[in-house]
Short mmCIF file of C-alpha atoms in Angstrom, two decimals:
data_model
loop_
_atom_site.label_atom_id
_atom_site.label_comp_id
_atom_site.label_asym_id
_atom_site.label_seq_id
_atom_site.Cartn_x
_atom_site.Cartn_y
_atom_site.Cartn_z
CA GLN A 79 -12.66 -5.97 21.70
CA VAL A 80 -10.64 -3.06 20.35
CA GLN A 81 -12.74 -0.11 19.14
CA LEU A 82 -11.77 2.97 17.15
CA LEU A 83 -13.89 6.12 16.91
CA GLU A 84 -13.28 9.02 14.69
CA SER A 85 -14.18 12.56 15.69
CA GLY A 86 -13.88 16.01 14.24
CA PRO A 87 -15.66 18.71 12.20
CA GLY A 88 -17.95 17.49 9.43
CA LEU A 89 -17.50 20.70 7.42
CA VAL A 90 -14.21 22.42 6.51
CA LYS A 91 -13.79 25.48 4.35
CA PRO A 92 -11.50 25.36 1.26
CA SER A 93 -7.88 26.20 2.00
CA GLU A 94 -8.29 25.49 5.65
CA THR A 95 -6.86 22.47 7.63
CA LEU A 96 -8.93 19.37 8.21
CA SER A 97 -8.29 17.90 11.76
CA LEU A 98 -9.54 14.51 12.90
CA THR A 99 -8.90 12.40 15.98
CA CYS A 100 -9.31 8.66 16.46
CA THR A 101 -9.85 7.36 19.99
CA VAL A 102 -8.74 3.76 20.72
CA SER A 103 -10.41 1.81 23.48
CA PRO A 104 -9.89 -0.17 25.61
CA TYR A 105 -6.49 -1.08 24.11
CA SER A 106 -3.30 0.87 24.69
CA ILE A 107 -2.16 2.86 21.72
CA SER A 108 1.40 2.43 22.94
CA SER A 109 1.31 -1.24 21.95
CA ALA A 110 3.32 -2.59 19.01
CA TYR A 111 0.96 -1.41 16.23
CA TYR A 112 0.91 1.28 13.70
CA TRP A 113 -2.30 3.30 13.35
CA ALA A 114 -3.64 4.48 10.00
CA TRP A 115 -5.96 6.85 8.22
CA ILE A 116 -7.83 5.87 5.11
CA ARG A 117 -10.37 7.83 3.15
CA GLN A 118 -13.13 7.19 0.63
CA PRO A 119 -14.65 9.92 -1.54
CA PRO A 120 -18.34 9.53 -2.12
CA GLY A 121 -19.03 6.70 -4.56
CA ARG A 122 -15.35 5.96 -5.03
CA GLY A 123 -12.61 3.62 -3.78
CA LEU A 124 -10.30 3.59 -0.77
CA GLU A 125 -7.14 5.68 -0.46
CA TRP A 126 -4.49 5.17 2.23
CA ILE A 127 -3.48 8.50 3.76
CA GLY A 128 -0.74 7.47 6.16
CA SER A 129 0.24 5.51 9.22
CA SER A 130 1.87 6.48 12.55
CA TYR A 131 3.52 4.78 15.54
CA HIS A 132 3.59 5.95 19.14
CA SER A 133 7.30 6.53 18.83
CA GLY A 134 6.63 9.25 16.27
CA SER A 135 7.52 7.20 13.20
CA THR A 136 5.20 7.98 10.26
CA TYR A 137 4.60 6.88 6.70
CA TYR A 138 2.54 9.08 4.37
CA ASN A 139 0.98 8.58 0.94
CA PRO A 140 3.43 10.28 -1.42
CA THR A 141 0.61 12.05 -3.20
CA LEU A 142 -0.55 13.65 0.03
CA LYS A 143 2.69 13.92 1.92
CA SER A 144 3.20 17.67 1.54
CA ARG A 145 -0.13 18.35 3.23
CA VAL A 146 -0.42 15.59 5.90
CA THR A 147 0.66 15.45 9.50
CA MET A 148 -0.13 12.52 11.69
CA SER A 149 0.64 12.07 15.39
CA VAL A 150 -0.08 9.85 18.32
CA ASP A 151 -1.09 11.13 21.90
CA THR A 152 -0.43 8.34 24.31
CA SER A 153 -1.79 10.26 27.28
CA LYS A 154 -5.23 10.40 25.62
CA ASN A 155 -4.89 7.09 23.74
CA GLN A 156 -5.64 8.95 20.54
CA PHE A 157 -4.04 9.45 17.20
CA SER A 158 -4.76 12.36 14.82
CA LEU A 159 -4.73 13.54 11.24
CA LYS A 160 -4.16 17.04 9.94
CA LEU A 161 -4.59 17.71 6.23
CA SER A 162 -3.81 21.28 5.15
CA SER A 163 -4.97 23.41 2.25
CA VAL A 164 -8.09 21.27 1.56
CA THR A 165 -10.12 21.52 -1.58
CA ALA A 166 -13.42 19.89 -2.62
CA ALA A 167 -11.38 16.86 -3.69
CA ASP A 168 -10.69 16.12 -0.05
CA THR A 169 -14.40 15.57 0.63
CA ALA A 170 -14.67 11.98 1.81
CA VAL A 171 -15.44 9.52 4.54
CA TYR A 172 -12.34 9.31 6.73
CA TYR A 173 -11.59 6.05 8.48
CA CYS A 174 -9.05 5.28 11.17
CA ALA A 175 -7.68 1.75 11.41
CA ARG A 176 -5.19 -0.47 13.11
CA VAL A 177 -2.30 -1.85 11.05
CA LYS A 178 -2.26 -5.55 12.00
CA SER A 179 1.34 -6.07 10.84
CA THR A 180 3.91 -4.07 9.00
CA THR A 181 4.82 -7.22 7.22
CA THR A 182 1.46 -7.77 5.63
CA TYR A 183 0.22 -4.18 6.05
CA SER A 184 -3.34 -5.25 6.58
CA PHE A 185 -5.86 -3.11 8.48
CA ASP A 186 -7.63 -5.46 10.84
CA ILE A 187 -9.78 -3.04 12.90
CA TRP A 188 -11.56 -0.04 11.47
CA GLY A 189 -13.57 2.85 12.87
CA GLN A 190 -17.07 3.53 11.67
CA GLY A 191 -15.84 6.44 9.56
CA THR A 192 -16.64 10.14 9.64
CA MET A 193 -17.88 12.17 6.67
CA VAL A 194 -15.99 15.44 6.03
CA THR A 195 -17.22 17.88 3.47
CA VAL A 196 -15.03 20.68 2.11
CA SER A 197 -17.23 23.59 1.16
CA SER A 198 -17.53 27.29 1.79
CA GLN B 86 -6.47 5.64 -11.80
CA SER B 87 -5.65 3.03 -9.16
CA VAL B 88 -2.21 1.36 -8.94
CA LEU B 89 -3.98 -2.04 -8.62
CA THR B 90 -6.52 -2.82 -11.29
CA GLN B 91 -9.77 -4.54 -10.49
CA PRO B 92 -12.84 -5.15 -12.71
CA PRO B 93 -15.56 -2.63 -11.71
CA SER B 94 -18.18 -5.30 -11.44
CA ALA B 95 -18.76 -9.02 -10.99
CA SER B 96 -21.95 -11.12 -10.58
CA GLY B 97 -23.07 -14.61 -9.84
CA THR B 98 -26.07 -16.63 -8.72
CA PRO B 99 -26.46 -18.22 -5.30
CA GLY B 100 -24.25 -21.23 -4.83
CA GLN B 101 -21.94 -20.33 -7.71
CA ARG B 102 -18.19 -19.68 -7.48
CA VAL B 103 -16.96 -16.29 -8.49
CA THR B 104 -13.55 -14.83 -8.73
CA ILE B 105 -12.35 -11.20 -8.63
CA SER B 106 -9.00 -10.34 -10.12
CA CYS B 107 -6.39 -7.81 -9.03
CA SER B 108 -3.58 -6.78 -11.33
CA GLY B 109 -0.52 -5.03 -10.21
CA SER B 110 3.23 -4.98 -10.85
CA SER B 111 6.59 -6.30 -9.56
CA SER B 112 6.77 -3.54 -6.91
CA ASN B 113 3.52 -4.42 -5.19
CA ILE B 114 1.65 -7.72 -5.76
CA GLU B 115 4.78 -9.69 -6.86
CA SER B 116 6.89 -8.46 -3.97
CA ASN B 117 4.38 -8.25 -1.09
CA THR B 118 1.39 -9.85 0.41
CA VAL B 119 -2.09 -8.93 -0.96
CA ASN B 120 -4.94 -8.24 1.46
CA TRP B 121 -8.62 -8.26 0.56
CA TYR B 122 -11.39 -6.17 2.10
CA GLN B 123 -15.17 -6.49 2.02
CA GLN B 124 -17.34 -3.40 2.26
CA LEU B 125 -21.03 -3.94 2.81
CA PRO B 126 -23.27 -1.06 1.78
CA GLY B 127 -23.05 1.85 4.22
CA THR B 128 -20.44 0.26 6.45
CA ALA B 129 -16.72 0.43 7.00
CA PRO B 130 -14.47 -2.02 5.16
CA LYS B 131 -13.66 -5.34 6.86
CA LEU B 132 -10.54 -7.31 6.41
CA LEU B 133 -11.35 -10.53 4.55
CA ILE B 134 -8.05 -12.16 3.60
CA TYR B 135 -4.49 -11.32 4.56
CA SER B 136 -0.99 -12.82 4.34
CA ASN B 137 -1.37 -15.59 1.78
CA ASN B 138 -4.96 -16.87 2.33
CA GLN B 139 -5.21 -16.23 6.10
CA ARG B 140 -8.71 -15.41 7.25
CA PRO B 141 -9.54 -13.39 10.42
CA SER B 142 -11.71 -15.12 12.89
CA GLY B 143 -15.32 -15.28 11.70
CA VAL B 144 -14.56 -15.12 7.96
CA PRO B 145 -15.95 -18.25 6.30
CA ALA B 146 -13.66 -20.68 4.47
CA ARG B 147 -15.73 -19.94 1.30
CA PHE B 148 -13.41 -17.04 0.84
CA SER B 149 -9.92 -17.74 -0.41
CA ASP B 150 -7.24 -16.01 -2.44
CA SER B 151 -4.36 -16.86 -4.78
CA LYS B 152 -1.44 -15.03 -6.30
CA SER B 153 0.71 -15.60 -9.40
CA GLY B 154 3.39 -13.11 -10.37
CA THR B 155 1.85 -9.65 -10.57
CA SER B 156 -1.76 -10.74 -10.26
CA ALA B 157 -3.96 -11.97 -7.42
CA SER B 158 -7.49 -13.29 -7.21
CA LEU B 159 -10.27 -13.52 -4.58
CA ALA B 160 -12.48 -16.54 -4.92
CA ILE B 161 -15.85 -16.88 -3.28
CA SER B 162 -17.48 -20.32 -3.38
CA GLY B 163 -21.08 -21.18 -2.51
CA LEU B 164 -22.08 -17.60 -3.24
CA GLN B 165 -24.74 -16.18 -0.84
CA SER B 166 -26.88 -13.13 -1.00
CA GLU B 167 -25.04 -11.60 1.94
CA ASP B 168 -21.84 -11.57 -0.14
CA GLU B 169 -23.20 -8.69 -2.15
CA ALA B 170 -20.64 -5.97 -1.44
CA ASP B 171 -17.67 -4.06 -2.77
CA TYR B 172 -14.36 -5.85 -2.60
CA TYR B 173 -10.94 -4.21 -2.58
CA CYS B 174 -7.45 -5.59 -2.96
CA ALA B 175 -4.45 -3.84 -1.36
CA ALA B 176 -0.71 -4.27 -1.15
CA TRP B 177 2.39 -2.37 -0.14
CA ASP B 178 4.20 -0.78 -3.07
CA ASP B 179 7.98 -0.71 -2.75
CA SER B 180 8.48 1.87 -5.42
CA LEU B 181 5.90 4.28 -4.10
CA ASN B 182 6.81 3.40 -0.46
CA GLY B 183 3.12 3.34 0.39
CA LEU B 184 -0.02 1.22 0.59
CA VAL B 185 -2.03 1.02 -2.58
CA PHE B 186 -5.68 -0.17 -3.08
CA GLY B 187 -7.45 -1.52 -6.17
CA GLY B 188 -10.34 0.59 -7.46
CA GLY B 189 -12.83 -1.93 -6.04
CA THR B 190 -15.24 -4.50 -7.52
CA LYS B 191 -18.96 -4.36 -6.89
CA LEU B 192 -20.30 -7.97 -6.52
CA THR B 193 -23.93 -8.50 -7.35
CA VAL B 194 -25.68 -11.71 -6.41
CA LEU B 195 -28.41 -12.26 -9.00
#
Protein backbone atom coordinates (compact mmCIF):
# COMPACT_ATOMS: atom_id res chain seq x y z
CA GLN A 1 0.00 0.00 0.00
CA VAL A 2 1.55 3.27 -1.12
CA GLN A 3 1.93 5.82 1.65
CA LEU A 4 2.79 9.51 1.48
CA LEU A 5 4.10 11.48 4.45
CA GLU A 6 4.60 15.24 4.53
CA SER A 7 7.31 16.83 6.64
CA GLY A 8 8.62 20.32 7.27
CA PRO A 9 8.42 23.32 9.61
CA GLY A 10 5.02 24.06 11.09
CA LEU A 11 5.80 27.76 11.46
CA VAL A 12 7.25 30.09 8.83
CA LYS A 13 7.86 33.82 9.12
CA PRO A 14 6.27 36.25 6.64
CA SER A 15 8.39 36.93 3.54
CA GLU A 16 10.38 33.73 4.06
CA THR A 17 10.25 30.51 2.04
CA LEU A 18 8.04 27.58 3.01
CA SER A 19 9.73 24.23 2.35
CA LEU A 20 8.00 20.86 2.57
CA THR A 21 8.96 17.33 1.65
CA CYS A 22 6.79 14.33 0.87
CA THR A 23 8.27 10.87 1.36
CA VAL A 24 6.78 8.06 -0.75
CA SER A 25 6.91 4.46 0.48
CA PRO A 26 7.28 1.67 -0.42
CA TYR A 27 6.63 2.62 -4.04
CA SER A 28 9.30 4.03 -6.39
CA ILE A 29 8.83 7.71 -7.11
CA SER A 30 10.42 7.10 -10.50
CA SER A 31 7.34 5.26 -11.68
CA ALA A 32 4.99 6.69 -14.32
CA TYR A 33 3.10 9.03 -12.03
CA TYR A 34 3.04 12.74 -11.37
CA TRP A 35 3.17 13.88 -7.75
CA ALA A 36 1.18 16.85 -6.47
CA TRP A 37 0.81 19.39 -3.69
CA ILE A 38 -2.62 20.65 -2.62
CA ARG A 39 -3.41 23.01 0.25
CA GLN A 40 -6.42 23.87 2.37
CA PRO A 41 -6.61 27.08 4.43
CA PRO A 42 -8.39 26.66 7.77
CA GLY A 43 -12.14 26.29 7.26
CA ARG A 44 -11.85 26.66 3.50
CA GLY A 45 -11.66 24.59 0.33
CA LEU A 46 -8.91 22.81 -1.57
CA GLU A 47 -6.39 24.51 -3.85
CA TRP A 48 -4.06 22.69 -6.25
CA ILE A 49 -0.53 24.09 -6.00
CA GLY A 50 1.23 22.07 -8.67
CA SER A 51 2.48 18.71 -9.90
CA SER A 52 5.91 17.32 -10.74
CA TYR A 53 7.38 14.29 -12.50
CA HIS A 54 10.67 12.54 -11.83
CA SER A 55 11.96 13.74 -15.21
CA GLY A 56 11.69 17.33 -14.01
CA SER A 57 8.46 18.20 -15.78
CA THR A 58 6.26 20.46 -13.66
CA TYR A 59 2.84 22.12 -13.81
CA TYR A 60 2.01 24.98 -11.44
CA ASN A 61 -1.17 26.77 -10.46
CA PRO A 62 -1.01 30.00 -12.49
CA THR A 63 -1.95 32.06 -9.45
CA LEU A 64 1.04 30.72 -7.50
CA LYS A 65 3.48 30.05 -10.32
CA SER A 66 5.77 32.99 -9.60
CA ARG A 67 6.43 31.76 -6.07
CA VAL A 68 6.42 27.95 -6.44
CA THR A 69 9.22 25.50 -7.10
CA MET A 70 8.64 21.75 -7.05
CA SER A 71 11.19 19.00 -7.52
CA VAL A 72 11.62 15.25 -7.25
CA ASP A 73 14.59 13.53 -5.53
CA THR A 74 14.66 9.97 -6.80
CA SER A 75 17.60 9.00 -4.56
CA LYS A 76 15.52 9.72 -1.45
CA ASN A 77 12.16 8.77 -2.98
CA GLN A 78 10.87 12.21 -2.07
CA PHE A 79 9.36 15.20 -3.76
CA SER A 80 9.37 18.72 -2.43
CA LEU A 81 7.64 22.08 -2.46
CA LYS A 82 9.11 25.53 -2.00
CA LEU A 83 6.82 28.54 -1.75
CA SER A 84 8.59 31.88 -1.50
CA SER A 85 7.58 35.24 -0.05
CA VAL A 86 4.88 33.75 2.13
CA THR A 87 2.16 35.77 3.83
CA ALA A 88 -0.60 34.92 6.30
CA ALA A 89 -2.73 33.92 3.31
CA ASP A 90 -0.43 30.92 2.81
CA THR A 91 -1.40 29.49 6.20
CA ALA A 92 -2.96 26.13 5.41
CA VAL A 93 -2.84 22.37 5.71
CA TYR A 94 -0.55 21.19 2.92
CA TYR A 95 -1.19 17.77 1.39
CA CYS A 96 0.95 15.77 -0.98
CA ALA A 97 -0.79 13.36 -3.33
CA ARG A 98 -0.27 11.01 -6.25
CA VAL A 99 -1.78 11.91 -9.60
CA LYS A 100 -3.53 8.73 -10.72
CA SER A 101 -3.60 9.70 -14.37
CA THR A 102 -2.82 12.81 -16.35
CA THR A 103 -5.88 11.99 -18.45
CA THR A 104 -8.33 12.21 -15.56
CA TYR A 105 -6.04 14.25 -13.27
CA SER A 106 -7.42 12.58 -10.17
CA PHE A 107 -5.48 12.34 -6.90
CA ASP A 108 -5.83 8.75 -5.71
CA ILE A 109 -3.45 8.64 -2.74
CA TRP A 110 -3.04 11.46 -0.23
CA GLY A 111 -0.75 12.16 2.67
CA GLN A 112 -2.22 12.96 6.07
CA GLY A 113 -1.43 16.65 5.63
CA THR A 114 0.78 19.03 7.57
CA MET A 115 -0.32 22.36 9.03
CA VAL A 116 1.86 25.34 8.17
CA THR A 117 1.28 28.65 9.90
CA VAL A 118 2.78 31.88 8.59
CA SER A 119 3.38 34.23 11.48
CA SER A 120 6.12 36.32 12.99
CA GLN B 1 -14.25 32.57 -5.70
CA SER B 2 -13.80 29.03 -7.04
CA VAL B 3 -13.75 28.28 -10.76
CA LEU B 4 -16.18 25.41 -10.16
CA THR B 5 -19.36 26.32 -8.28
CA GLN B 6 -20.91 24.04 -5.67
CA PRO B 7 -23.70 24.73 -3.18
CA PRO B 8 -22.15 25.35 0.25
CA SER B 9 -24.46 22.90 1.98
CA ALA B 10 -26.78 19.97 1.39
CA SER B 11 -28.73 17.70 3.69
CA GLY B 12 -30.82 14.56 3.77
CA THR B 13 -32.24 11.93 6.05
CA PRO B 14 -30.97 8.36 6.30
CA GLY B 15 -32.01 6.27 3.32
CA GLN B 16 -32.71 9.30 1.15
CA ARG B 17 -31.04 10.13 -2.19
CA VAL B 18 -29.18 13.43 -2.35
CA THR B 19 -27.39 15.16 -5.18
CA ILE B 20 -24.62 17.74 -5.13
CA SER B 21 -24.11 19.92 -8.19
CA CYS B 22 -20.91 21.29 -9.67
CA SER B 23 -21.12 24.03 -12.29
CA GLY B 24 -18.23 25.00 -14.53
CA SER B 25 -17.54 25.99 -18.11
CA SER B 26 -16.52 24.73 -21.53
CA SER B 27 -12.85 24.82 -20.58
CA ASN B 28 -13.16 22.51 -17.58
CA ILE B 29 -16.22 20.32 -16.98
CA GLU B 30 -17.37 20.20 -20.60
CA SER B 31 -13.91 19.32 -21.91
CA ASN B 32 -12.48 17.10 -19.20
CA THR B 33 -13.40 14.45 -16.71
CA VAL B 34 -14.77 15.48 -13.32
CA ASN B 35 -13.46 13.91 -10.13
CA TRP B 36 -15.15 13.91 -6.75
CA TYR B 37 -13.54 13.81 -3.32
CA GLN B 38 -14.95 13.12 0.13
CA GLN B 39 -13.36 14.72 3.17
CA LEU B 40 -14.46 13.41 6.53
CA PRO B 41 -13.96 15.78 9.47
CA GLY B 42 -10.31 16.14 10.41
CA THR B 43 -9.00 13.86 7.68
CA ALA B 44 -7.38 14.13 4.27
CA PRO B 45 -9.62 14.10 1.20
CA LYS B 46 -10.32 10.75 -0.40
CA LEU B 47 -10.96 10.06 -4.08
CA LEU B 48 -14.60 9.08 -4.45
CA ILE B 49 -15.38 9.12 -8.18
CA TYR B 50 -13.13 9.60 -11.22
CA SER B 51 -13.22 9.29 -14.98
CA ASN B 52 -16.92 9.09 -15.74
CA ASN B 53 -18.40 7.26 -12.77
CA GLN B 54 -15.44 5.05 -11.89
CA ARG B 55 -15.10 4.25 -8.20
CA PRO B 56 -11.83 3.29 -6.49
CA SER B 57 -11.84 -0.02 -4.69
CA GLY B 58 -13.87 0.17 -1.49
CA VAL B 59 -16.17 3.01 -2.53
CA PRO B 60 -19.77 1.79 -2.41
CA ALA B 61 -21.96 1.78 -5.51
CA ARG B 62 -24.28 4.16 -3.64
CA PHE B 63 -22.04 6.91 -4.96
CA SER B 64 -22.38 7.87 -8.62
CA ASP B 65 -21.89 10.87 -10.82
CA SER B 66 -23.21 12.32 -14.05
CA LYS B 67 -22.27 15.13 -16.38
CA SER B 68 -24.14 17.26 -18.88
CA GLY B 69 -22.46 20.08 -20.73
CA THR B 70 -20.81 22.41 -18.24
CA SER B 71 -22.36 20.84 -15.13
CA ALA B 72 -21.80 17.67 -13.15
CA SER B 73 -23.56 16.06 -10.22
CA LEU B 74 -22.67 13.63 -7.46
CA ALA B 75 -25.51 11.41 -6.30
CA ILE B 76 -25.58 9.51 -3.02
CA SER B 77 -28.36 6.98 -2.62
CA GLY B 78 -29.34 5.21 0.58
CA LEU B 79 -27.82 8.03 2.60
CA GLN B 80 -26.00 6.90 5.76
CA SER B 81 -24.78 8.83 8.79
CA GLU B 82 -21.17 8.09 7.85
CA ASP B 83 -21.68 10.02 4.60
CA GLU B 84 -21.67 13.27 6.59
CA ALA B 85 -18.63 15.03 5.14
CA ASP B 86 -17.43 17.74 2.78
CA TYR B 87 -17.55 16.90 -0.92
CA TYR B 88 -15.43 18.54 -3.61
CA CYS B 89 -15.57 18.38 -7.38
CA ALA B 90 -12.45 18.96 -9.47
CA ALA B 91 -11.45 19.08 -13.13
CA TRP B 92 -8.58 20.17 -15.34
CA ASP B 93 -9.10 23.60 -16.87
CA ASP B 94 -7.70 23.96 -20.39
CA SER B 95 -7.79 27.77 -20.33
CA LEU B 96 -6.01 28.10 -16.99
CA ASN B 97 -3.81 25.08 -17.73
CA GLY B 98 -4.34 23.90 -14.20
CA LEU B 99 -6.45 21.76 -11.93
CA VAL B 100 -9.43 23.55 -10.35
CA PHE B 101 -11.61 22.56 -7.40
CA GLY B 102 -15.13 23.49 -6.45
CA GLY B 103 -15.60 25.35 -3.19
CA GLY B 104 -16.94 22.25 -1.48
CA THR B 105 -20.35 21.17 -0.19
CA LYS B 106 -20.94 20.26 3.43
CA LEU B 107 -23.37 17.34 3.59
CA THR B 108 -25.39 16.95 6.78
CA VAL B 109 -27.29 13.76 7.54
CA LEU B 110 -30.30 14.78 9.62
